mmCIF file of C-alpha atoms in Angstrom:
data_model
loop_
_atom_site.group_PDB
_atom_site.id
_atom_site.type_symbol
_atom_site.label_atom_id
_atom_site.label_comp_id
_atom_site.label_asym_id
_atom_site.label_seq_id
_atom_site.Cartn_x
_atom_site.Cartn_y
_atom_site.Cartn_z
ATOM 1 C CA MET A 1013 142.980 109.118 29.006
ATOM 2 C CA ALA A 1014 143.250 107.409 32.367
ATOM 3 C CA PRO A 1015 143.229 109.532 35.585
ATOM 4 C CA THR A 1016 146.595 110.274 36.932
ATOM 5 C CA LYS A 1017 145.710 109.914 40.560
ATOM 6 C CA ALA A 1018 143.221 108.168 42.725
ATOM 7 C CA VAL A 1019 140.320 110.367 43.899
ATOM 8 C CA GLU A 1020 138.323 109.664 47.011
ATOM 9 C CA PRO A 1021 134.473 109.620 46.475
ATOM 10 C CA ARG A 1022 132.777 112.950 47.230
ATOM 11 C CA ASN A 1023 129.518 113.397 49.203
ATOM 12 C CA TYR A 1024 127.573 116.000 47.228
ATOM 13 C CA TRP A 1025 125.543 117.032 50.426
ATOM 14 C CA ARG A 1026 128.691 117.597 52.493
ATOM 15 C CA ASP A 1027 131.480 118.473 49.981
ATOM 16 C CA ASN A 1028 131.617 121.293 47.399
ATOM 17 C CA PHE A 1029 131.841 118.808 44.480
ATOM 18 C CA ALA A 1030 132.518 121.468 41.779
ATOM 19 C CA GLN A 1031 135.348 123.129 43.782
ATOM 20 C CA ALA A 1032 136.928 119.710 44.513
ATOM 21 C CA VAL A 1033 136.943 118.827 40.832
ATOM 22 C CA LEU A 1034 138.447 122.263 39.938
ATOM 23 C CA ASP A 1035 141.071 121.906 42.636
ATOM 24 C CA LEU A 1036 141.987 118.390 41.306
ATOM 25 C CA THR A 1037 142.167 119.617 37.667
ATOM 26 C CA GLY A 1038 144.059 122.895 38.392
ATOM 27 C CA GLY A 1039 141.029 124.884 37.578
ATOM 28 C CA ARG A 1040 140.467 123.272 34.196
ATOM 29 C CA GLY A 1041 137.389 121.127 34.988
ATOM 30 C CA VAL A 1042 136.542 117.793 33.493
ATOM 31 C CA ASP A 1043 135.463 116.661 30.094
ATOM 32 C CA VAL A 1044 132.342 114.784 31.170
ATOM 33 C CA VAL A 1045 130.204 114.527 34.320
ATOM 34 C CA PHE A 1046 127.830 111.515 34.637
ATOM 35 C CA ASP A 1047 124.970 112.422 36.982
ATOM 36 C CA ALA A 1048 122.392 110.115 38.486
ATOM 37 C CA VAL A 1049 121.346 112.440 41.262
ATOM 38 C CA GLY A 1050 119.609 115.062 39.203
ATOM 39 C CA ALA A 1051 118.141 118.357 40.710
ATOM 40 C CA ALA A 1052 120.486 118.508 43.748
ATOM 41 C CA THR A 1053 123.692 118.324 41.621
ATOM 42 C CA VAL A 1054 123.059 119.517 38.143
ATOM 43 C CA VAL A 1055 124.217 123.183 38.698
ATOM 44 C CA ALA A 1056 127.428 122.025 40.414
ATOM 45 C CA ASP A 1057 128.052 119.581 37.554
ATOM 46 C CA THR A 1058 128.113 122.574 35.052
ATOM 47 C CA LYS A 1059 130.618 124.361 37.317
ATOM 48 C CA ALA A 1060 132.829 121.232 37.341
ATOM 49 C CA LEU A 1061 132.905 120.914 33.523
ATOM 50 C CA LYS A 1062 135.499 122.357 31.285
ATOM 51 C CA THR A 1063 134.574 124.587 28.380
ATOM 52 C CA PHE A 1064 132.898 122.330 25.702
ATOM 53 C CA GLY A 1065 132.326 119.686 28.311
ATOM 54 C CA MET A 1066 129.433 117.412 28.498
ATOM 55 C CA LEU A 1067 126.900 116.576 31.266
ATOM 56 C CA VAL A 1068 125.281 113.178 30.889
ATOM 57 C CA SER A 1069 122.265 112.672 33.163
ATOM 58 C CA PHE A 1070 120.953 109.185 33.662
ATOM 59 C CA GLY A 1071 118.822 109.418 36.866
ATOM 60 C CA GLY A 1072 117.029 111.711 39.111
ATOM 61 C CA ALA A 1073 117.401 110.446 42.660
ATOM 62 C CA SER A 1074 116.790 113.980 43.991
ATOM 63 C CA GLY A 1075 114.294 115.024 41.368
ATOM 64 C CA GLN A 1076 114.392 115.914 37.708
ATOM 65 C CA ALA A 1077 117.355 118.017 36.719
ATOM 66 C CA GLU A 1078 116.642 121.348 34.976
ATOM 67 C CA LEU A 1079 119.029 123.763 33.331
ATOM 68 C CA SER A 1080 118.541 126.767 31.169
ATOM 69 C CA ALA A 1081 120.534 127.758 28.084
ATOM 70 C CA ALA A 1082 121.979 130.568 30.209
ATOM 71 C CA GLU A 1083 123.627 127.923 32.433
ATOM 72 C CA LEU A 1084 124.966 126.041 29.481
ATOM 73 C CA ARG A 1085 126.049 128.931 27.218
ATOM 74 C CA PRO A 1086 128.989 130.540 29.107
ATOM 75 C CA LYS A 1087 131.128 127.422 28.661
ATOM 76 C CA SER A 1088 129.445 125.998 25.468
ATOM 77 C CA LEU A 1089 128.333 122.938 27.397
ATOM 78 C CA ARG A 1090 126.400 119.960 25.956
ATOM 79 C CA TRP A 1091 123.790 118.209 28.041
ATOM 80 C CA ALA A 1092 122.509 114.655 27.183
ATOM 81 C CA TRP A 1093 120.290 112.194 28.751
ATOM 82 C CA PHE A 1094 121.152 108.435 28.788
ATOM 83 C CA GLY A 1095 118.243 106.065 29.239
ATOM 84 C CA VAL A 1096 119.325 102.608 30.045
ATOM 85 C CA PHE A 1097 116.083 101.105 28.807
ATOM 86 C CA ASN A 1098 116.656 102.871 25.480
ATOM 87 C CA ALA A 1099 119.991 101.095 25.179
ATOM 88 C CA TYR A 1100 118.660 97.739 26.487
ATOM 89 C CA GLY A 1101 115.936 97.994 23.709
ATOM 90 C CA GLN A 1102 118.664 98.036 21.077
ATOM 91 C CA PRO A 1103 120.618 94.698 21.402
ATOM 92 C CA ASP A 1104 123.699 95.920 19.436
ATOM 93 C CA VAL A 1105 124.030 99.048 21.575
ATOM 94 C CA TRP A 1106 123.512 97.095 24.739
ATOM 95 C CA ALA A 1107 126.008 94.345 23.766
ATOM 96 C CA GLY A 1108 128.541 96.917 22.636
ATOM 97 C CA GLY A 1109 128.326 98.896 25.879
ATOM 98 C CA VAL A 1110 128.609 95.791 28.072
ATOM 99 C CA ALA A 1111 131.391 94.335 25.790
ATOM 100 C CA ASN A 1112 133.303 97.610 26.339
ATOM 101 C CA LEU A 1113 132.622 98.061 29.971
ATOM 102 C CA ILE A 1114 133.451 94.561 31.460
ATOM 103 C CA PRO A 1115 137.178 94.756 30.506
ATOM 104 C CA LEU A 1116 137.370 98.245 31.966
ATOM 105 C CA ILE A 1117 135.950 97.043 35.245
ATOM 106 C CA ALA A 1118 138.166 94.013 35.183
ATOM 107 C CA SER A 1119 141.298 96.022 34.654
ATOM 108 C CA GLY A 1120 140.474 98.501 37.429
ATOM 109 C CA ALA A 1121 140.157 101.428 35.015
ATOM 110 C CA VAL A 1122 136.531 101.841 35.959
ATOM 111 C CA ASP A 1123 135.521 101.288 39.581
ATOM 112 C CA PRO A 1124 131.811 100.947 40.192
ATOM 113 C CA TYR A 1125 132.386 101.639 43.862
ATOM 114 C CA ILE A 1126 130.023 99.102 45.216
ATOM 115 C CA THR A 1127 129.575 99.683 48.917
ATOM 116 C CA GLY A 1128 126.933 97.025 49.758
ATOM 117 C CA VAL A 1129 125.761 93.763 48.325
ATOM 118 C CA TYR A 1130 122.226 92.491 49.094
ATOM 119 C CA THR A 1131 120.210 89.327 48.422
ATOM 120 C CA ARG A 1132 116.680 89.509 47.138
ATOM 121 C CA GLU A 1133 115.436 89.060 50.752
ATOM 122 C CA GLN A 1134 117.538 92.057 51.704
ATOM 123 C CA ALA A 1135 116.122 94.277 48.892
ATOM 124 C CA PRO A 1136 113.749 96.270 51.248
ATOM 125 C CA GLU A 1137 116.728 97.263 53.397
ATOM 126 C CA ALA A 1138 118.730 98.388 50.298
ATOM 127 C CA HIS A 1139 115.757 100.412 49.118
ATOM 128 C CA ARG A 1140 115.362 101.993 52.642
ATOM 129 C CA LEU A 1141 119.013 103.045 52.453
ATOM 130 C CA LEU A 1142 118.696 104.430 48.953
ATOM 131 C CA GLU A 1143 115.492 106.319 49.644
ATOM 132 C CA GLY A 1144 116.807 107.730 52.941
ATOM 133 C CA ARG A 1145 120.041 108.793 51.239
ATOM 134 C CA LEU A 1146 121.890 106.773 53.693
ATOM 135 C CA SER A 1147 124.207 105.006 51.116
ATOM 136 C CA GLN A 1148 127.185 106.013 49.276
ATOM 137 C CA GLY A 1149 128.348 104.383 46.097
ATOM 138 C CA LYS A 1150 126.432 101.600 44.398
ATOM 139 C CA LEU A 1151 124.244 99.007 46.155
ATOM 140 C CA ALA A 1152 124.179 95.635 44.313
ATOM 141 C CA LEU A 1153 121.285 93.210 44.341
ATOM 142 C CA VAL A 1154 122.634 89.626 43.679
ATOM 143 C CA HIS A 1155 120.727 86.901 42.008
ATOM 144 C CA PRO A 1156 120.880 83.535 43.890
ATOM 145 C CA ASN A 1157 122.429 81.701 40.936
#
């Protein structure tokens, strides 16, 4: 199901992410949260999920995410880890994921929210921004070809 309204990106350091999600969904919460941040956001992620929702962790920019059964149990939440290298190591899974994702990006249904594009020579600056938490959205490194 596609979102019914555009949503501005949220800064998890400044905004109360979970409350913003609950406000946008009329208190229901969302089906799935995809989290690349990790330790700093994982508890708020569980608050933003609806009952029987799923948290998918795929990174740990702020440290490794940790949750206890006590944090998952009240809403019967599921927690999964997605490892991109695991998918890449299975060509059929990788190709299927890319084959499904590219049309979604092209149609605008999925917006990767790229806020900066950097050449290989600019990679140190992109890393400085990421490490200093001075970026929002995705930073893309482009290949010269």
